[in-house]
Coordinates of C-alpha atoms and ligand atoms in Angstrom, one line a residue:
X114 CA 0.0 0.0 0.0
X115 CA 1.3 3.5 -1.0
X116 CA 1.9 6.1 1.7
X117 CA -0.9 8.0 -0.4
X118 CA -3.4 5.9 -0.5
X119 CA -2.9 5.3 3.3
X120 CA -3.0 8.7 4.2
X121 CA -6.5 9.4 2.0
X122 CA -8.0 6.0 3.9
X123 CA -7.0 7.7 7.4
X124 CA -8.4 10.5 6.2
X125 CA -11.6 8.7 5.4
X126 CA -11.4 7.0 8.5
X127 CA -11.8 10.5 10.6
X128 CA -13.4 12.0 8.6
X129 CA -10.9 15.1 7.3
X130 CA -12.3 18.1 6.0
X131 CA -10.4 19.8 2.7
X132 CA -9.7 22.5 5.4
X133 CA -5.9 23.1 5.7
X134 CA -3.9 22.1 8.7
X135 CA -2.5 25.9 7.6
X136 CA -5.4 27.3 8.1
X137 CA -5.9 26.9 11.8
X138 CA -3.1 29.4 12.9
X139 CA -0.8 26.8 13.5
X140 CA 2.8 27.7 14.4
X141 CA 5.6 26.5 11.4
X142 CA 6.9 24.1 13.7
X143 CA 3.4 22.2 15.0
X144 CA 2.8 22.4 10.7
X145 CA 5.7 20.1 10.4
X146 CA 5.4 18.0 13.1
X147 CA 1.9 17.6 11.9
X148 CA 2.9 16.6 8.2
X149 CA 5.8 14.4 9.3
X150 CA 3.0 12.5 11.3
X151 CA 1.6 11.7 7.9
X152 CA -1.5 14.2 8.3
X153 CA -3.0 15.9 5.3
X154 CA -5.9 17.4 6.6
X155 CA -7.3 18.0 9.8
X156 CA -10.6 16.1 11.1
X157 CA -13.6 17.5 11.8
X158 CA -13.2 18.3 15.6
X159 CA -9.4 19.7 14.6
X160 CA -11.0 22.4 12.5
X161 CA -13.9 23.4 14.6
X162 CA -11.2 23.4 18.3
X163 CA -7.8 24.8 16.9
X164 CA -8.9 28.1 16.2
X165 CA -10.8 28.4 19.6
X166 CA -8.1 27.0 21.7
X167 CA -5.6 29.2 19.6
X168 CA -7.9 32.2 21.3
X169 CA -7.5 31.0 24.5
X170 CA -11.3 30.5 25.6
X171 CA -12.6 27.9 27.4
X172 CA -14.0 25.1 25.7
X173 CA -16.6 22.2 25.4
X174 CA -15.9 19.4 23.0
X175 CA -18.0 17.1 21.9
X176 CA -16.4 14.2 20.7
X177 CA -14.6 11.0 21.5
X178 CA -11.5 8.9 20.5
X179 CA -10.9 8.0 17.1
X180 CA -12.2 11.5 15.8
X181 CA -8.5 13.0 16.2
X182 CA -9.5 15.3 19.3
X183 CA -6.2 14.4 21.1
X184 CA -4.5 16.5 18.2
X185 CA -7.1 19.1 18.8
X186 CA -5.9 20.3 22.3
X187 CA -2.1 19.4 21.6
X188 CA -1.4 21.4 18.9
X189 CA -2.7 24.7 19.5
X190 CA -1.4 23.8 23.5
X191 CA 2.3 23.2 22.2
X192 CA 1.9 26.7 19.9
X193 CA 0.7 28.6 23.5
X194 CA 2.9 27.1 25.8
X195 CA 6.0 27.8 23.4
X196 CA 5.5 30.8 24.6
X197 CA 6.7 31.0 28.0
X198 CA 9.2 29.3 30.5
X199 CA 8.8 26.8 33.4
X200 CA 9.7 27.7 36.5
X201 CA 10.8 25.2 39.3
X202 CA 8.6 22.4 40.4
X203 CA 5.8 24.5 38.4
X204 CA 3.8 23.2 36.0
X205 CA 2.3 25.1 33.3
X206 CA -0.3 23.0 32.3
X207 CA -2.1 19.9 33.2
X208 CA -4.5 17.2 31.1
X209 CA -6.2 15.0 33.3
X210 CA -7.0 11.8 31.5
X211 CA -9.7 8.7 33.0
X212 CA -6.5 5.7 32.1
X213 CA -3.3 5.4 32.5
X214 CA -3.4 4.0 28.6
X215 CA -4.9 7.3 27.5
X216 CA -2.4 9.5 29.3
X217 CA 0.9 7.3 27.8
X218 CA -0.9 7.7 24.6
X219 CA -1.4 11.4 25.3
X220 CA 2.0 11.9 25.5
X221 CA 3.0 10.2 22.9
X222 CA 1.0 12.4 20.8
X223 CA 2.9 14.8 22.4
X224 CA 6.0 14.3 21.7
X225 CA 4.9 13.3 17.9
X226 CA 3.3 16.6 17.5
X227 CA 5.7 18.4 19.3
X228 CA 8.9 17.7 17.8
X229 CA 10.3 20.7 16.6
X230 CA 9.8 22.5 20.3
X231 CA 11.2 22.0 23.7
X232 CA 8.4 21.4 25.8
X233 CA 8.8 19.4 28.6
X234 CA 6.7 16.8 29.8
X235 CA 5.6 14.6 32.8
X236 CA 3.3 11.7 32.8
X237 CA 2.1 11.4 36.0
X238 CA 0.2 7.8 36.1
X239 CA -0.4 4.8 39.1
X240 CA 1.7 1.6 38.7
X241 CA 4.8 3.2 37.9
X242 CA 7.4 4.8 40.3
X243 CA 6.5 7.6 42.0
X244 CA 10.3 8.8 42.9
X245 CA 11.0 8.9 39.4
X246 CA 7.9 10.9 39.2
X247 CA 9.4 13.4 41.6
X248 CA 12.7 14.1 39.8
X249 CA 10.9 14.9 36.6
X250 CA 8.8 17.0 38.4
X251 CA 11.4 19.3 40.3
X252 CA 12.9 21.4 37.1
X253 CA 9.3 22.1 36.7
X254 CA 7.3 21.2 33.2
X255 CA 5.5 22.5 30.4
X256 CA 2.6 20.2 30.4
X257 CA 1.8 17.5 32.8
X258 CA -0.7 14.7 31.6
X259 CA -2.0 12.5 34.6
X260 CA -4.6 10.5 35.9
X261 CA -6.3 11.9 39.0
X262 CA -5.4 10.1 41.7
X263 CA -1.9 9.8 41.2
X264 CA -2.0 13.6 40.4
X265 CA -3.7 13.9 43.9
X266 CA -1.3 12.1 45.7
X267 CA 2.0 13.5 44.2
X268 CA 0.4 17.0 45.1
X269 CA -0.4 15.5 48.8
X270 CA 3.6 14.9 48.6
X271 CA 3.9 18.4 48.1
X272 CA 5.6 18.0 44.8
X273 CA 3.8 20.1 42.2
X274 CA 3.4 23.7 42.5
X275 CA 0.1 24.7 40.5
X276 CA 0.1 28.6 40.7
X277 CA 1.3 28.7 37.4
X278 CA -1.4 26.4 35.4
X279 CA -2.4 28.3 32.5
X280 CA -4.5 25.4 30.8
X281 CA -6.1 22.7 31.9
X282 CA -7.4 19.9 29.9
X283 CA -10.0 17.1 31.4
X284 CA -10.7 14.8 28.7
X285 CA -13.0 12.1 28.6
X286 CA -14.8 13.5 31.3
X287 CA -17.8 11.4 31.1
X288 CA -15.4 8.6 31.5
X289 CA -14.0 10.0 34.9
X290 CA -17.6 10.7 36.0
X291 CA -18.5 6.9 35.2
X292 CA -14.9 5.3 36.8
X293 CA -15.9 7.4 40.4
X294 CA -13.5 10.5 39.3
X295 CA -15.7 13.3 39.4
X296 CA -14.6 14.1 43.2
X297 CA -10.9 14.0 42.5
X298 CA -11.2 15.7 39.3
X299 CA -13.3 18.2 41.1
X300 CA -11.0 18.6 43.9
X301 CA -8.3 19.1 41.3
X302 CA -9.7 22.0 39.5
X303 CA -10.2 23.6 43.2
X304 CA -6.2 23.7 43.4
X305 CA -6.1 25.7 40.2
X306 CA -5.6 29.0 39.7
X307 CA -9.0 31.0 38.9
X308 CA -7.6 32.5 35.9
X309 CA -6.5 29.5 33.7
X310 CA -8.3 28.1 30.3
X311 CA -10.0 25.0 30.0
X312 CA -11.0 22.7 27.9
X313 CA -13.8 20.1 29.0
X314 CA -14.0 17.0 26.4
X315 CA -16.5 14.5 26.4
X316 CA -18.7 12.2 24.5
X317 CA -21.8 12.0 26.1
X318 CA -23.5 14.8 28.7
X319 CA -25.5 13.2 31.8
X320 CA -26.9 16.2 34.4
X321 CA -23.5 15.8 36.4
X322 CA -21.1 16.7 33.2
X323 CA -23.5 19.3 32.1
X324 CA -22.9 20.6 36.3
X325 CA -19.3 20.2 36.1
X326 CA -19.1 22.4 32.8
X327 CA -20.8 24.9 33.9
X328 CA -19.0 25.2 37.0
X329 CA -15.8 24.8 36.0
X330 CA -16.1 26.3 32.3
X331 CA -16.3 30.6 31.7
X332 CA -18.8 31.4 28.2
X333 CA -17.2 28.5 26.9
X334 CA -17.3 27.8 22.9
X335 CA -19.0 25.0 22.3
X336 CA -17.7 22.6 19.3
X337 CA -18.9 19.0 18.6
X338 CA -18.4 15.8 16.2
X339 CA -20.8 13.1 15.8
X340 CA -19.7 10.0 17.9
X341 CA -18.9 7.4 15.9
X342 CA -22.2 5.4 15.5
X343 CA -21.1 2.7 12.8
X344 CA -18.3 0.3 12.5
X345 CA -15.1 1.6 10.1
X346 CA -16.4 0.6 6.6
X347 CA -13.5 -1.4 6.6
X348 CA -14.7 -3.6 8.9
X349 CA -16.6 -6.5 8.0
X350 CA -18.1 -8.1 11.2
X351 CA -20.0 -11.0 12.0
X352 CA -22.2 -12.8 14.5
X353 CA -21.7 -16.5 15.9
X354 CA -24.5 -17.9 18.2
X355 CA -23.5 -20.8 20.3
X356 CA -24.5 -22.1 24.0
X357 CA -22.4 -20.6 26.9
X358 CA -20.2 -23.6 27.2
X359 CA -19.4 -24.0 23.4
X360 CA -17.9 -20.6 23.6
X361 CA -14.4 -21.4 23.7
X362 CA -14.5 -23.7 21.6
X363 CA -16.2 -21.4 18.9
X364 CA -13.3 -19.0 19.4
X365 CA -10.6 -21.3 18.9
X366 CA -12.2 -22.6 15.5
X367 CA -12.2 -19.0 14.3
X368 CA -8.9 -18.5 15.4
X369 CA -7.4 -21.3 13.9
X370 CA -9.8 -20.7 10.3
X371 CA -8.9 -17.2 10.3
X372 CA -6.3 -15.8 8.5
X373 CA -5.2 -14.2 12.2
X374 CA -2.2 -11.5 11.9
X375 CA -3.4 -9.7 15.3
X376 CA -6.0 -9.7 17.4
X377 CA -7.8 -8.4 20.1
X378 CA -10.4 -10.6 22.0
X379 CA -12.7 -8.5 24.1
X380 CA -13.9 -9.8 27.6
X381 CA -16.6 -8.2 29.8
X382 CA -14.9 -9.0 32.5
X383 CA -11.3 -8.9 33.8
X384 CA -11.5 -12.2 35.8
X385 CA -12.5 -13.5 33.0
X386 CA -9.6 -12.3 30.8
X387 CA -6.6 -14.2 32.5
X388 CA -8.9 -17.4 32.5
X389 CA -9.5 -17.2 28.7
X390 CA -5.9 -16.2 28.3
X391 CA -5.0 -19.3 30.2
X392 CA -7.3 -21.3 28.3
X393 CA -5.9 -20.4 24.9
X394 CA -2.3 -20.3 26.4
X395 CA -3.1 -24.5 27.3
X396 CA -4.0 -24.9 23.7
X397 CA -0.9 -23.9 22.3
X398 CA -1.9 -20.4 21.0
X399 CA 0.8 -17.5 21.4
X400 CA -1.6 -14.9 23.7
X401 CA -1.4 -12.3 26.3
X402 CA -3.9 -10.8 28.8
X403 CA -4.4 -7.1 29.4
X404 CA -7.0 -5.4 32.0
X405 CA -6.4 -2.8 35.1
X406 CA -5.6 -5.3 37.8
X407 CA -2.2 -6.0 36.1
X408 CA 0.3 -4.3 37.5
X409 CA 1.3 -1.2 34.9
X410 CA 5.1 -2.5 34.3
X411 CA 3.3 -5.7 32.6
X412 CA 0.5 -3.9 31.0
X413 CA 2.5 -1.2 29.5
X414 CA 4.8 -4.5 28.3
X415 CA 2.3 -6.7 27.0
X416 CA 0.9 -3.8 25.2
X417 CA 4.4 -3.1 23.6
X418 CA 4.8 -6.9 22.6
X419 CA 1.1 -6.4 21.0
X420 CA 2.1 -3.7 19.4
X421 CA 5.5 -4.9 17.8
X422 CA 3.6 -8.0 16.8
X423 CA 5.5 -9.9 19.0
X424 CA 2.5 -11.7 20.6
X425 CA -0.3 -12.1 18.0
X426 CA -2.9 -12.8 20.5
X427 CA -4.4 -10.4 22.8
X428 CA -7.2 -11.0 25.0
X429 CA -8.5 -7.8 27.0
X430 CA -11.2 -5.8 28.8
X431 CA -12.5 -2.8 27.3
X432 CA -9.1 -1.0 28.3
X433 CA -8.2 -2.0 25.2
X434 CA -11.0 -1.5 23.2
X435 CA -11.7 2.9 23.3
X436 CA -9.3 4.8 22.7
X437 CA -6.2 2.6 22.1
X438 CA -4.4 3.1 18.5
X439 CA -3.0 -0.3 17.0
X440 CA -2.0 -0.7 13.7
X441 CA -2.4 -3.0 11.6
X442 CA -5.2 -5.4 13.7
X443 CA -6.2 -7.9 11.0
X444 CA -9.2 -9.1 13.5
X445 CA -11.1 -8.5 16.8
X446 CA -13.1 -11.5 18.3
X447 CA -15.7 -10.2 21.2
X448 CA -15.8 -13.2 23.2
X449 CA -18.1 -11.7 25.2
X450 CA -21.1 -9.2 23.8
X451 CA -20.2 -5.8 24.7
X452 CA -22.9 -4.3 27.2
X453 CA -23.0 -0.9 25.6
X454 CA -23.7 -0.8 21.9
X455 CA -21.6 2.0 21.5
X456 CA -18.3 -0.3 22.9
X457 CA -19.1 -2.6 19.9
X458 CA -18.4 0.1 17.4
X459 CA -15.6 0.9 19.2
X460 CA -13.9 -2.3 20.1
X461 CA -14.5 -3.4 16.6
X462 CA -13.1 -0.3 15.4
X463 CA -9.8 -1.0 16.4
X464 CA -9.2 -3.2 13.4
X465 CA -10.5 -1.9 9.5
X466 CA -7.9 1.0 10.4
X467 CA -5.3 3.1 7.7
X468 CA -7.0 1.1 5.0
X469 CA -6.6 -2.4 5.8
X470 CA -9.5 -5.0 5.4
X471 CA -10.3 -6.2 9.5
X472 CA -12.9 -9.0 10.4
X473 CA -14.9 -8.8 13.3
X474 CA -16.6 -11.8 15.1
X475 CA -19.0 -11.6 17.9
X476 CA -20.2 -14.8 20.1
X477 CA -23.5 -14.5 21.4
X478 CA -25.0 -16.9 24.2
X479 CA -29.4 -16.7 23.9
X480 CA -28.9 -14.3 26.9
X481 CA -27.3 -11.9 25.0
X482 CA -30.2 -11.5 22.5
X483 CA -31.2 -7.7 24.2
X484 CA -27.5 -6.6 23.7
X485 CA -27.2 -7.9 20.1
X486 CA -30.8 -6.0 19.1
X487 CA -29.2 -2.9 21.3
X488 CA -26.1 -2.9 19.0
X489 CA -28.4 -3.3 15.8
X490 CA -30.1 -0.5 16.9
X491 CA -27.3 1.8 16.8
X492 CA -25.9 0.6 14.0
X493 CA -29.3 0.3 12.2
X494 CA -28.7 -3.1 10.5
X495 CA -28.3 -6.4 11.7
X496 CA -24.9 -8.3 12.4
X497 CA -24.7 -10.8 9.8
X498 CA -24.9 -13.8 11.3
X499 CA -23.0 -17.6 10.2
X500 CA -22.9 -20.5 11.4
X501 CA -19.2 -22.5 12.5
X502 CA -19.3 -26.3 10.9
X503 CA -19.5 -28.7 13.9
X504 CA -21.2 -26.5 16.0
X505 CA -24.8 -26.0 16.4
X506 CA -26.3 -22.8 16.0
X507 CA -29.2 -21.2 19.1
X508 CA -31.3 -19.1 18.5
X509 CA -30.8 -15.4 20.9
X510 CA -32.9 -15.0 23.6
X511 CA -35.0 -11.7 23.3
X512 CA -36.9 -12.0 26.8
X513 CA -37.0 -10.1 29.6
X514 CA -33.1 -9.0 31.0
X515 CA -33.8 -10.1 35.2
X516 CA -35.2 -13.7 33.5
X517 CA -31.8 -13.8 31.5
X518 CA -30.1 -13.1 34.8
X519 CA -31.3 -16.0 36.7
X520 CA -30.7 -17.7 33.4
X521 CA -26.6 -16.8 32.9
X522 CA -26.4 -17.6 36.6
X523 CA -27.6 -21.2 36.4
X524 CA -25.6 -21.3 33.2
X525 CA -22.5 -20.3 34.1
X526 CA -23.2 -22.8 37.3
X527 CA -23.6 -25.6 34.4
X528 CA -20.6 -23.9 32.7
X529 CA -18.1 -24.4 36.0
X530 CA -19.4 -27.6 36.6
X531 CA -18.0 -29.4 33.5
X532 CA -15.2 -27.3 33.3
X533 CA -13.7 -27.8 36.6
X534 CA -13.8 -31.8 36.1
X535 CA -10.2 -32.8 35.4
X536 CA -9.1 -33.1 32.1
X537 CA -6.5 -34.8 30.5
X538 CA -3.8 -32.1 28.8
X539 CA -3.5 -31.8 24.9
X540 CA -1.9 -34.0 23.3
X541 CA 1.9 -32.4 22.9
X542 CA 2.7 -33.4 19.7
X543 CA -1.1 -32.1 18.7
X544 CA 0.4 -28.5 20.4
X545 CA 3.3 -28.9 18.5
X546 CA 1.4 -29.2 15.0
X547 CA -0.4 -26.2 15.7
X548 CA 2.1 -23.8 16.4
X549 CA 3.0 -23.6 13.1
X550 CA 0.0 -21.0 12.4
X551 CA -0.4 -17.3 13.8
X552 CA -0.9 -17.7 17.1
X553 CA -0.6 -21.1 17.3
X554 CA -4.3 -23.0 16.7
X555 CA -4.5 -26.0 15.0
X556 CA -5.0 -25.9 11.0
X557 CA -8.5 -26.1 9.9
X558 CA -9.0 -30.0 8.6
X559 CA -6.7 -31.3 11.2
X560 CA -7.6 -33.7 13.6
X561 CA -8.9 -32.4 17.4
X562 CA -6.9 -32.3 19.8
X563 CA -7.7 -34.5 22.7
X564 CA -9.7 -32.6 25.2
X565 CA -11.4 -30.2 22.3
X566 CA -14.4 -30.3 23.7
X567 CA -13.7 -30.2 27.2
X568 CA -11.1 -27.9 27.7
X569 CA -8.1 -29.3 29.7
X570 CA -8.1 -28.0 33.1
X571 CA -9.8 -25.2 31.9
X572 CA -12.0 -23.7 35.4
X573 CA -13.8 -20.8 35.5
X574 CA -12.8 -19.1 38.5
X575 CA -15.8 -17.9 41.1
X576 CA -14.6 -14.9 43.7
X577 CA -15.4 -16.0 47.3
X578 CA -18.8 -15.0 48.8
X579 CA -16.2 -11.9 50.7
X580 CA -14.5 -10.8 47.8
X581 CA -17.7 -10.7 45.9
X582 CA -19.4 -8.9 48.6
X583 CA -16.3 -6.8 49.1
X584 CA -16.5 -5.3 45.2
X585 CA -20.4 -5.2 45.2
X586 CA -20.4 -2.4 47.4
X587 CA -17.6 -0.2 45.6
X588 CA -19.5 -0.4 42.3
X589 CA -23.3 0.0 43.4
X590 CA -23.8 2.2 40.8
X591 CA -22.5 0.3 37.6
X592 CA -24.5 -2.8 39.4
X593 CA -28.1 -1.1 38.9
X594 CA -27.3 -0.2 35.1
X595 CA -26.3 -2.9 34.5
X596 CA -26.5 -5.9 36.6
X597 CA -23.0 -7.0 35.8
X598 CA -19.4 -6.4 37.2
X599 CA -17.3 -4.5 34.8
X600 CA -13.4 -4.3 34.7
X601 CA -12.9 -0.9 36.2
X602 CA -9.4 -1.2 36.3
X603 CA -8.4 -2.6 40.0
X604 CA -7.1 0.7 42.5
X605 CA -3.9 -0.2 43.6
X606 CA -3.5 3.6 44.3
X607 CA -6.4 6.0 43.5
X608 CA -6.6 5.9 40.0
X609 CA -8.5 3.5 39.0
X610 CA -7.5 2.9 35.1
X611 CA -9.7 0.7 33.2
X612 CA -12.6 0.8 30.8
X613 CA -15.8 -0.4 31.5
X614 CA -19.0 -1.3 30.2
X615 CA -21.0 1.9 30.8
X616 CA -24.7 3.1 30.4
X617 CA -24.0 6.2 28.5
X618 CA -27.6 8.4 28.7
X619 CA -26.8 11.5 26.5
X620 CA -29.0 14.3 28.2
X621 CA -28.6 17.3 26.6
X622 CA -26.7 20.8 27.3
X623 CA -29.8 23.0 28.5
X624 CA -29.7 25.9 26.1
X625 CA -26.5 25.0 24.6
X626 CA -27.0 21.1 23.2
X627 CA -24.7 19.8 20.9
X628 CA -25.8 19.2 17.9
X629 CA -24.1 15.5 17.4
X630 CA -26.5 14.7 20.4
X631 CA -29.5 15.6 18.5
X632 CA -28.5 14.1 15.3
X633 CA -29.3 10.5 14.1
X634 CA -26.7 8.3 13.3
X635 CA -25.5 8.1 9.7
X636 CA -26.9 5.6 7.9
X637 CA -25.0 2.5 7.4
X638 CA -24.1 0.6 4.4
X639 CA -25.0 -2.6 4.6
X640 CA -22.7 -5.5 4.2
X641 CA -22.9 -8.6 2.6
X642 CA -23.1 -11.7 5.4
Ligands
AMP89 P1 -7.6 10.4 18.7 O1 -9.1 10.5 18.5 O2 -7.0 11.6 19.1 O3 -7.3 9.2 19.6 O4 -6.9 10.0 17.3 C1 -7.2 8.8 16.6 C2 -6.2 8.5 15.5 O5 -6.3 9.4 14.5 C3 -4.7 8.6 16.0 O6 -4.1 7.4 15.5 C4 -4.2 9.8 15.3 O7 -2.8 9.6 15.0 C5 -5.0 9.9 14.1 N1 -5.2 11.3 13.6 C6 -5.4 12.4 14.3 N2 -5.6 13.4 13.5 C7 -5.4 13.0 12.3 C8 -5.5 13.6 11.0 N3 -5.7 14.9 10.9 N4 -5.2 12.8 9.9 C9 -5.0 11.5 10.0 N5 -5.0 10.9 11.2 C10 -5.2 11.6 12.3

């Protein structure tokens, strides 16, 4: 593929305007650093916010990852803060992302877009050293990009002076409000000097955003994109339907018939990320497991490998699945069905990108018939559906979701029951045949390894009645929406850093809604099955 025609399919993908990165009042320098990135024109979001921020008025953006905003607030910030010197142990400016994942890729965008300056930078995040933290932080730095909690506590440590924070940027807001960040975040903007500008991003606005904006915002501009509300056309994605304990099994099938160069398999769950991850490790497939309980020395690691194509297989929570930017993903498999329609666009999103072809496949238990007619909803077609030969077919359940409840319960019951019975390993020299293939499964026609059907030692791990209890009351919240325990990341300090299934209600601005929250989605092409 040319360097052309990837360039027009990004810009496809974000939907570029013919507007002019030169256009937008951008300094020489950001120009450059923008065109070695590869950028011809700026996205929708970049044309509307540049010019604003470039002003230096407050701001509230509409829009989510994947429509280019991070550029939107970088590059005019690098332009203003060129401007200017840091003073010891003073920061200059702060963006406050919701995960650790989001602020590393935050300042790598940084230093991408800001090449041709000398700003400096601190990424203030949990999991990683916090002395190390410190010594950045004494010259003082241009822009500091951290989570809140660690941001919280290396101010308790009395090791960031804030007097001189001319911008602050609190991205993903609706994000922090759904991971319990609101407080921090509030208590944050408290610290600040009243005379600062800032710049409020989110992609949805529930009654405690719209608060938050209009107490921590001044006549703010408002600019907004619509969300992305259908899959990358790209992306050709596909439904399985099988019974809860023929899911692995399912998965491995499609690993192994696939043409597989990368992929990301999306749990709902963290627990039950390491014990897929296991499962496929057992069966000889080259895989690693990423979600917020993992300490942030091995996330940041397995993420690398991922990246480098080291490790082919990757099976994660929805840290993974908004947000993140991997090349090259040939497929995603949602192993589980994503709670919130909106994370199916955007977990499936992460492959179809830069003009590659990506495949998407969805496994659906009967239970998860109200999420699969939630996603078709807001993609306004249906997810093809096909069958896997060997495997029978059910039919999704479309009945009421507390009936499904008691159902998955007694299921995954069923589910644990034949799973912990002890199984005899695979055959080795079956293992052996299958590594030969991207990421290890067997060929397609080969025989089955002993223990196909029954996964050796495969058991699905159930939290003690106290643990259980313990987590119930830390996440009542996400519990009523939803019913379910999401992976919100694990707090081995205060910020929390994962993903998680969310109910996302957009209510409206008052006076001043958006006018991607009023609009429908764009209708969808329709693909063949
Ligand atoms: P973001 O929404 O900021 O996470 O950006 C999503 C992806 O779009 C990242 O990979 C960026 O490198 C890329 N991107 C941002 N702006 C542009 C642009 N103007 N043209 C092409 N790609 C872009």
């Amino acid at each position: 593929m040319t360097t052309d025609r990837l360039r027009e399919s990004d810009r496809a993908q974000t939907g570029q305007t013919r507007v002019n990165f030169s256009d937008l009042g951008l300094s020489r320098e950001v120009l450059r650093a923008v065109a070695d990135a590869g950028y011809i024109a700026p996205t929708p979001i970049q044309e509307q916010a540049i010019p604003v921020v470039l002003t230096g008025r407050d701001m509230l953006g509409g829009a989510q990852t994947g429509t280019g905003k991070t550029a939107s607030f970088t590059l005019p910030m690098i332009d203003i803060l060129a401007t200017g010197r840091v003073k010891a142990r003073m920061a200059r400016s702060l963006i406050l992302e919701p995960t650790r994942e989001l602020a590393m890729q935050v300042a790598a965008h940084f230093e991408i877009y800001g090449k041709y300056h000398r700003l400096s930078k601190a990424l203030l995040i949990g999991g990683t050293s916090i002395n190390e933290q410190e010594r950045v932080l004494d010259p003082g730095v241009d822009v500091l990009i951290a989570t809140p909690g660690r941001f919280l506590d290396l101010f308790e440590r009395g090791r960031i002076l804030l007097a001189d924070v001319k911008i602050l940027v609190i991205d993903e807001a609706d994000r922090m409000l759904d991971m319990g960040f609101i407080p921090d975040v509030e208590r944050i903007v408290s610290l600040l000097p009243r005379i600062r500008q800032t710049l409020l991003f989110t992609a949805t606005m529930p009654p405690e955003i719209r608060r938050l904006a209009a107490a921590f915002l001044i006549n703010p501009k408002a600019v907004a994109v619509d969300p992305p509300a259908h899959p990358a056309e790209k992306v050709s994605d596909v439904l399985v339907t099988v019974a809860p304990n023929a899911k692995r099994e399912a998965l491995r099938r499609l690993l192994r018939s696939e043409k597989v160069k990368s992929a990301l398999i999306f749990c709902n769950r963290k627990r039950d990320v390491d014990t897929l991850c296991d499962s496929l490790q057992r069966y000889g497939f080259s895989v690693a497991a990423l979600h917020g309980d993992m300490p942030q020395a091995r996330r940041t690691a397995t993420l690398a490998a991922f990246r480098r194509k080291d490790i082919p297989l990757l099976v994660a929570s929805d840290v993974a699945g908004r947000g993140l930017d991997i090349k090259d993903m040939s497929h995603v498999f949602n192993f589980d069905v994503p709670i919130n329609p909106e994370d199916y666009v955007h977990r499936i999103g992460r492959t179809g990108r830069a003009g590659l072809e990506g495949r998407a496949f969805t496994l659906a238990t009967p239970e998860d018939g109200k999420y699969i007619a939630a996603i078709a909803r807001l993609i306004r077609r249906d997810i093809p559906r096909i069958d896997l030969p060997g495997l029978s077919s059910v039919e999704l359940d479309s009945g009421k979701v507390k009936r499904r409840r008691r159902r998955r319960k007694s299921n995954d019951r069923a589910g644990a029951g034949r799973e912990t019975r002890p199984e005899a390993r695979p055959d080795p020299a079956a293992q052996a045949r299958e590594t030969g293939r991207v990421g290890g499964g067997a060929d397609p026609g080969k025989s089955t390894p002993p223990g196909e059907s029954r996964p050796p030692g495969e058991s699905r791990p159930v939290a003690s009645a106290g643990a259980r209890g313990a987590k119930a009351q830390r996440e009542p919240a996400h519990r009523a929406r939803h019913g379910r325990k999401p992976d919100r990341g694990g707090k081995p300090d205060r910020d929390s850093t994962d993903d998680a299934a969310r109910g996302k209600t957009p209510a409206g601005l008052g006076d001043h809604v958006p006018a991607f929250l009023l609009q429908p989605p764009p209708a969808i092409r329709r693909k063949k099955p």
